[in-house]
Short mmCIF file of C-alpha atoms in Angstrom, two decimals:
data_model
loop_
_atom_site.label_atom_id
_atom_site.label_comp_id
_atom_site.label_asym_id
_atom_site.label_seq_id
_atom_site.Cartn_x
_atom_site.Cartn_y
_atom_site.Cartn_z
CA UNK A 174 56.73 0.12 75.54
CA UNK A 175 57.67 3.91 74.12
CA UNK A 176 61.57 3.36 72.17
CA UNK A 177 63.75 6.04 71.51
CA UNK A 178 64.03 6.16 67.48
CA UNK A 179 66.53 7.28 65.06
CA UNK A 180 67.08 7.77 61.29
CA UNK A 181 69.60 9.20 59.02
CA UNK A 182 68.95 11.45 55.99
CA UNK A 183 68.14 9.04 52.96
CA UNK A 184 66.64 6.60 55.09
CA UNK A 185 62.82 5.41 53.51
CA UNK A 186 60.71 4.96 56.53
CA UNK A 187 57.74 3.93 55.24
CA UNK A 188 56.21 3.53 51.63
CA UNK A 189 52.85 2.34 50.02
CA UNK A 190 51.68 -0.93 51.20
CA UNK A 191 54.10 -1.24 54.31
CA UNK A 192 52.49 -1.29 57.74
CA UNK A 193 52.63 1.34 60.68
CA UNK A 194 54.90 -0.04 63.50
CA UNK A 195 53.77 2.88 65.57
CA UNK A 196 53.43 7.11 66.21
CA UNK A 197 56.68 8.32 65.43
CA UNK A 198 57.16 11.79 67.76
CA UNK A 199 59.93 13.87 66.43
CA UNK A 200 62.64 15.70 68.77
CA UNK A 201 64.64 17.13 65.61
CA UNK A 202 64.70 16.62 62.09
CA UNK A 203 62.33 16.50 58.96
CA UNK A 204 60.86 13.85 56.83
CA UNK A 205 59.29 14.77 53.65
CA UNK A 206 56.02 12.82 52.87
CA UNK A 207 55.29 12.09 48.75
CA UNK A 208 52.91 10.69 46.68
CA UNK A 209 53.42 8.77 43.55
CA UNK A 210 50.94 8.18 40.61
CA UNK A 211 51.12 5.47 38.33
CA UNK A 212 52.93 7.46 35.70
CA UNK A 213 55.82 8.30 38.05
CA UNK A 214 54.89 11.76 38.81
CA UNK A 215 55.93 12.65 42.18
CA UNK A 216 54.21 15.12 44.56
CA UNK A 217 55.28 16.21 48.29
CA UNK A 218 52.44 16.38 50.54
CA UNK A 219 53.74 17.82 53.49
CA UNK A 220 57.23 17.39 55.97
CA UNK A 221 56.95 16.38 59.05
CA UNK A 222 58.99 18.05 61.68
CA UNK A 223 59.52 18.42 65.80
CA UNK A 224 55.76 19.05 67.26
CA UNK A 225 54.04 18.23 63.91
CA UNK A 226 51.82 15.45 63.06
CA UNK A 227 52.45 12.77 60.05
CA UNK A 228 48.81 12.37 58.57
CA UNK A 229 49.68 8.95 56.73
CA UNK A 230 51.06 7.51 60.01
CA UNK A 231 47.44 8.85 62.03
CA UNK A 232 45.30 7.17 59.50
CA UNK A 233 47.00 4.14 59.56
CA UNK A 234 46.81 3.81 63.00
CA UNK A 235 43.31 4.88 63.60
CA UNK A 236 42.15 2.97 60.81
CA UNK A 237 44.53 0.00 60.93
CA UNK A 238 45.67 0.72 57.08
CA UNK A 239 49.07 0.57 55.35
CA UNK A 240 50.54 3.80 54.18
CA UNK A 241 49.56 4.86 51.00
CA UNK A 242 52.76 7.25 50.38
CA UNK A 243 56.54 7.52 50.82
CA UNK A 244 58.36 9.21 54.03
CA UNK A 245 62.10 9.80 53.51
CA UNK A 246 64.20 11.24 56.10
CA UNK A 247 65.14 14.83 54.92
CA UNK A 248 67.40 15.82 57.70
CA UNK A 249 68.66 13.41 60.52
CA UNK A 250 65.89 12.43 62.93
CA UNK A 251 65.56 11.31 66.64
CA UNK A 252 62.31 11.16 68.65
CA UNK A 253 60.43 8.51 70.63
CA UNK A 254 58.43 5.65 68.57
CA UNK A 255 54.98 5.05 70.35
CA UNK A 256 53.85 1.72 69.27
CA UNK A 257 50.37 1.31 67.87
CA UNK A 258 48.40 -0.23 71.35
CA UNK A 259 49.82 2.55 73.01
CA UNK A 260 49.20 5.07 70.89
CA UNK A 261 45.75 3.96 70.60
CA UNK A 262 45.60 3.32 74.84
CA UNK A 263 46.85 6.97 75.07
CA UNK A 264 44.32 8.77 72.36
CA UNK A 265 41.61 6.88 74.58
CA UNK A 266 42.93 7.87 78.27
CA UNK A 267 45.46 10.53 77.73
CA UNK A 268 43.58 14.07 77.42
CA UNK A 269 46.49 16.20 76.85
CA UNK A 270 48.09 13.71 74.45
CA UNK A 271 44.83 13.57 72.48
CA UNK A 272 44.99 17.28 72.32
CA UNK A 273 48.07 17.65 71.11
CA UNK A 274 47.41 14.88 68.35
CA UNK A 275 44.40 16.37 67.03
CA UNK A 276 46.43 19.71 66.95
CA UNK A 277 48.37 18.45 64.78
CA UNK A 278 46.00 17.16 62.80
CA UNK A 279 43.92 19.80 62.21
CA UNK A 280 47.03 21.79 61.49
CA UNK A 281 47.82 19.21 58.53
CA UNK A 282 44.38 19.86 57.57
CA UNK A 283 44.90 23.52 57.30
CA UNK A 284 48.26 22.91 55.25
CA UNK A 285 46.43 20.55 52.91
CA UNK A 286 43.58 22.81 52.18
CA UNK A 287 46.46 25.52 51.24
CA UNK A 288 47.81 22.93 48.74
CA UNK A 289 44.89 21.99 47.15
CA UNK A 290 44.07 25.95 46.97
CA UNK A 291 47.71 26.56 45.77
CA UNK A 292 47.27 24.04 42.87
CA UNK A 293 43.60 24.80 41.83
CA UNK A 294 43.59 28.35 41.95
CA UNK A 295 47.47 29.60 41.68
CA UNK A 296 48.90 30.09 38.70
CA UNK A 297 52.26 28.20 38.18
CA UNK A 298 55.05 30.76 38.23
CA UNK A 299 53.57 32.05 41.55
CA UNK A 300 53.64 28.76 42.94
CA UNK A 301 57.13 28.45 41.29
CA UNK A 302 58.40 31.45 43.13
CA UNK A 303 56.68 30.82 46.28
CA UNK A 304 58.74 27.05 46.43
CA UNK A 305 61.66 28.61 45.26
CA UNK A 306 61.64 31.21 48.48
CA UNK A 307 60.91 28.89 50.64
CA UNK A 308 63.67 26.51 49.74
CA UNK A 309 66.35 29.43 49.16
CA UNK A 310 69.17 29.06 51.32
CA UNK A 311 71.53 31.93 51.30
CA UNK A 312 69.79 33.06 47.57
CA UNK A 313 70.65 29.23 46.42
CA UNK A 314 68.16 26.30 46.04
CA UNK A 315 70.00 23.54 45.94
CA UNK A 316 66.90 21.08 44.15
CA UNK A 317 66.87 19.46 40.63
CA UNK A 318 64.26 20.50 38.16
CA UNK A 319 62.61 16.77 39.33
CA UNK A 320 62.60 17.89 43.15
CA UNK A 321 60.92 21.46 42.46
CA UNK A 322 58.32 19.31 40.24
CA UNK A 323 57.21 17.72 43.44
CA UNK A 324 57.56 20.80 45.37
CA UNK A 325 54.86 22.08 42.73
CA UNK A 326 52.61 19.54 41.98
CA UNK A 327 53.59 19.90 38.27
CA UNK A 328 56.09 17.91 35.32
CA UNK A 329 59.38 18.04 35.08
CA UNK A 330 59.69 19.69 31.68
CA UNK A 331 57.16 22.05 33.04
CA UNK A 332 59.70 23.38 36.05
CA UNK A 333 62.59 23.52 33.25
CA UNK A 334 60.71 25.49 30.69
CA UNK A 335 59.51 28.10 33.63
CA UNK A 336 62.63 28.11 34.52
CA UNK A 337 64.01 29.10 31.71
CA UNK A 338 61.94 31.85 31.35
CA UNK A 339 63.12 33.10 35.04
CA UNK A 340 66.52 33.23 33.79
CA UNK A 341 65.76 35.03 30.63
CA UNK A 342 63.96 37.51 32.68
CA UNK A 343 66.69 37.83 35.19
CA UNK A 344 65.12 36.48 38.15
CA UNK A 345 67.33 33.36 38.56
CA UNK A 346 70.46 32.12 37.57
CA UNK A 347 70.58 28.25 36.57
CA UNK A 348 73.76 26.63 37.77
CA UNK A 349 74.80 23.35 38.96
CA UNK A 350 73.08 21.67 41.30
CA UNK A 351 70.24 24.38 41.65
CA UNK A 352 69.03 27.89 41.29
CA UNK A 353 70.29 30.70 42.36
CA UNK A 354 67.94 33.91 43.06
CA UNK A 355 69.44 36.75 40.94
CA UNK A 356 66.71 39.58 41.75
CA UNK A 357 64.70 38.66 45.36
CA UNK A 358 62.29 41.34 44.54
CA UNK A 359 60.97 40.35 41.41
CA UNK A 360 61.15 36.78 41.96
CA UNK A 361 58.96 37.93 45.16
CA UNK A 362 56.56 40.48 42.36
CA UNK A 363 55.28 36.85 40.79
CA UNK A 364 55.01 34.91 43.83
CA UNK A 365 52.28 37.46 45.02
CA UNK A 366 50.39 37.42 41.52
CA UNK A 367 47.10 35.55 42.27
CA UNK A 368 46.26 35.31 38.58
#
């Protein structure tokens, strides 16, 4: 039976090795899905928002597996939780639901391809600049160097060195609690660099 679901920012919804209780259809909020290596290095795989699909959950339900990543609520979430059996039944019998899920999975794979391309084919400065622009609110990015490392699939020390270089160039200013963008045009030029 489908039931209403809600969770608060900071709640851990799943972690490696945990079983999947069902398919979550979000009405509002954001879940950050990350993967952590044995050495502690973390990478943000994607964010689940209203209308999007969690590939981790989809894989767990379709292949009857446990989670291999962690899902943490970034912004309070509300939605419906479809139990595993109901999810499989609806996937088999409900054409509209199946199309909705598969469209979401296809969109996620496109995002994964973009992530792989960024990490493999884009210079780090451009990647960092793009992340800063994506996370920026009112000219400020409220993120630690560790969080930016996870967003860029890199190490914290490397992020710190590159931010210091951006600051020396007048592109950003490092402040308590994050980074202030001081020259948006310069940051956009760095982000557009395809080297």
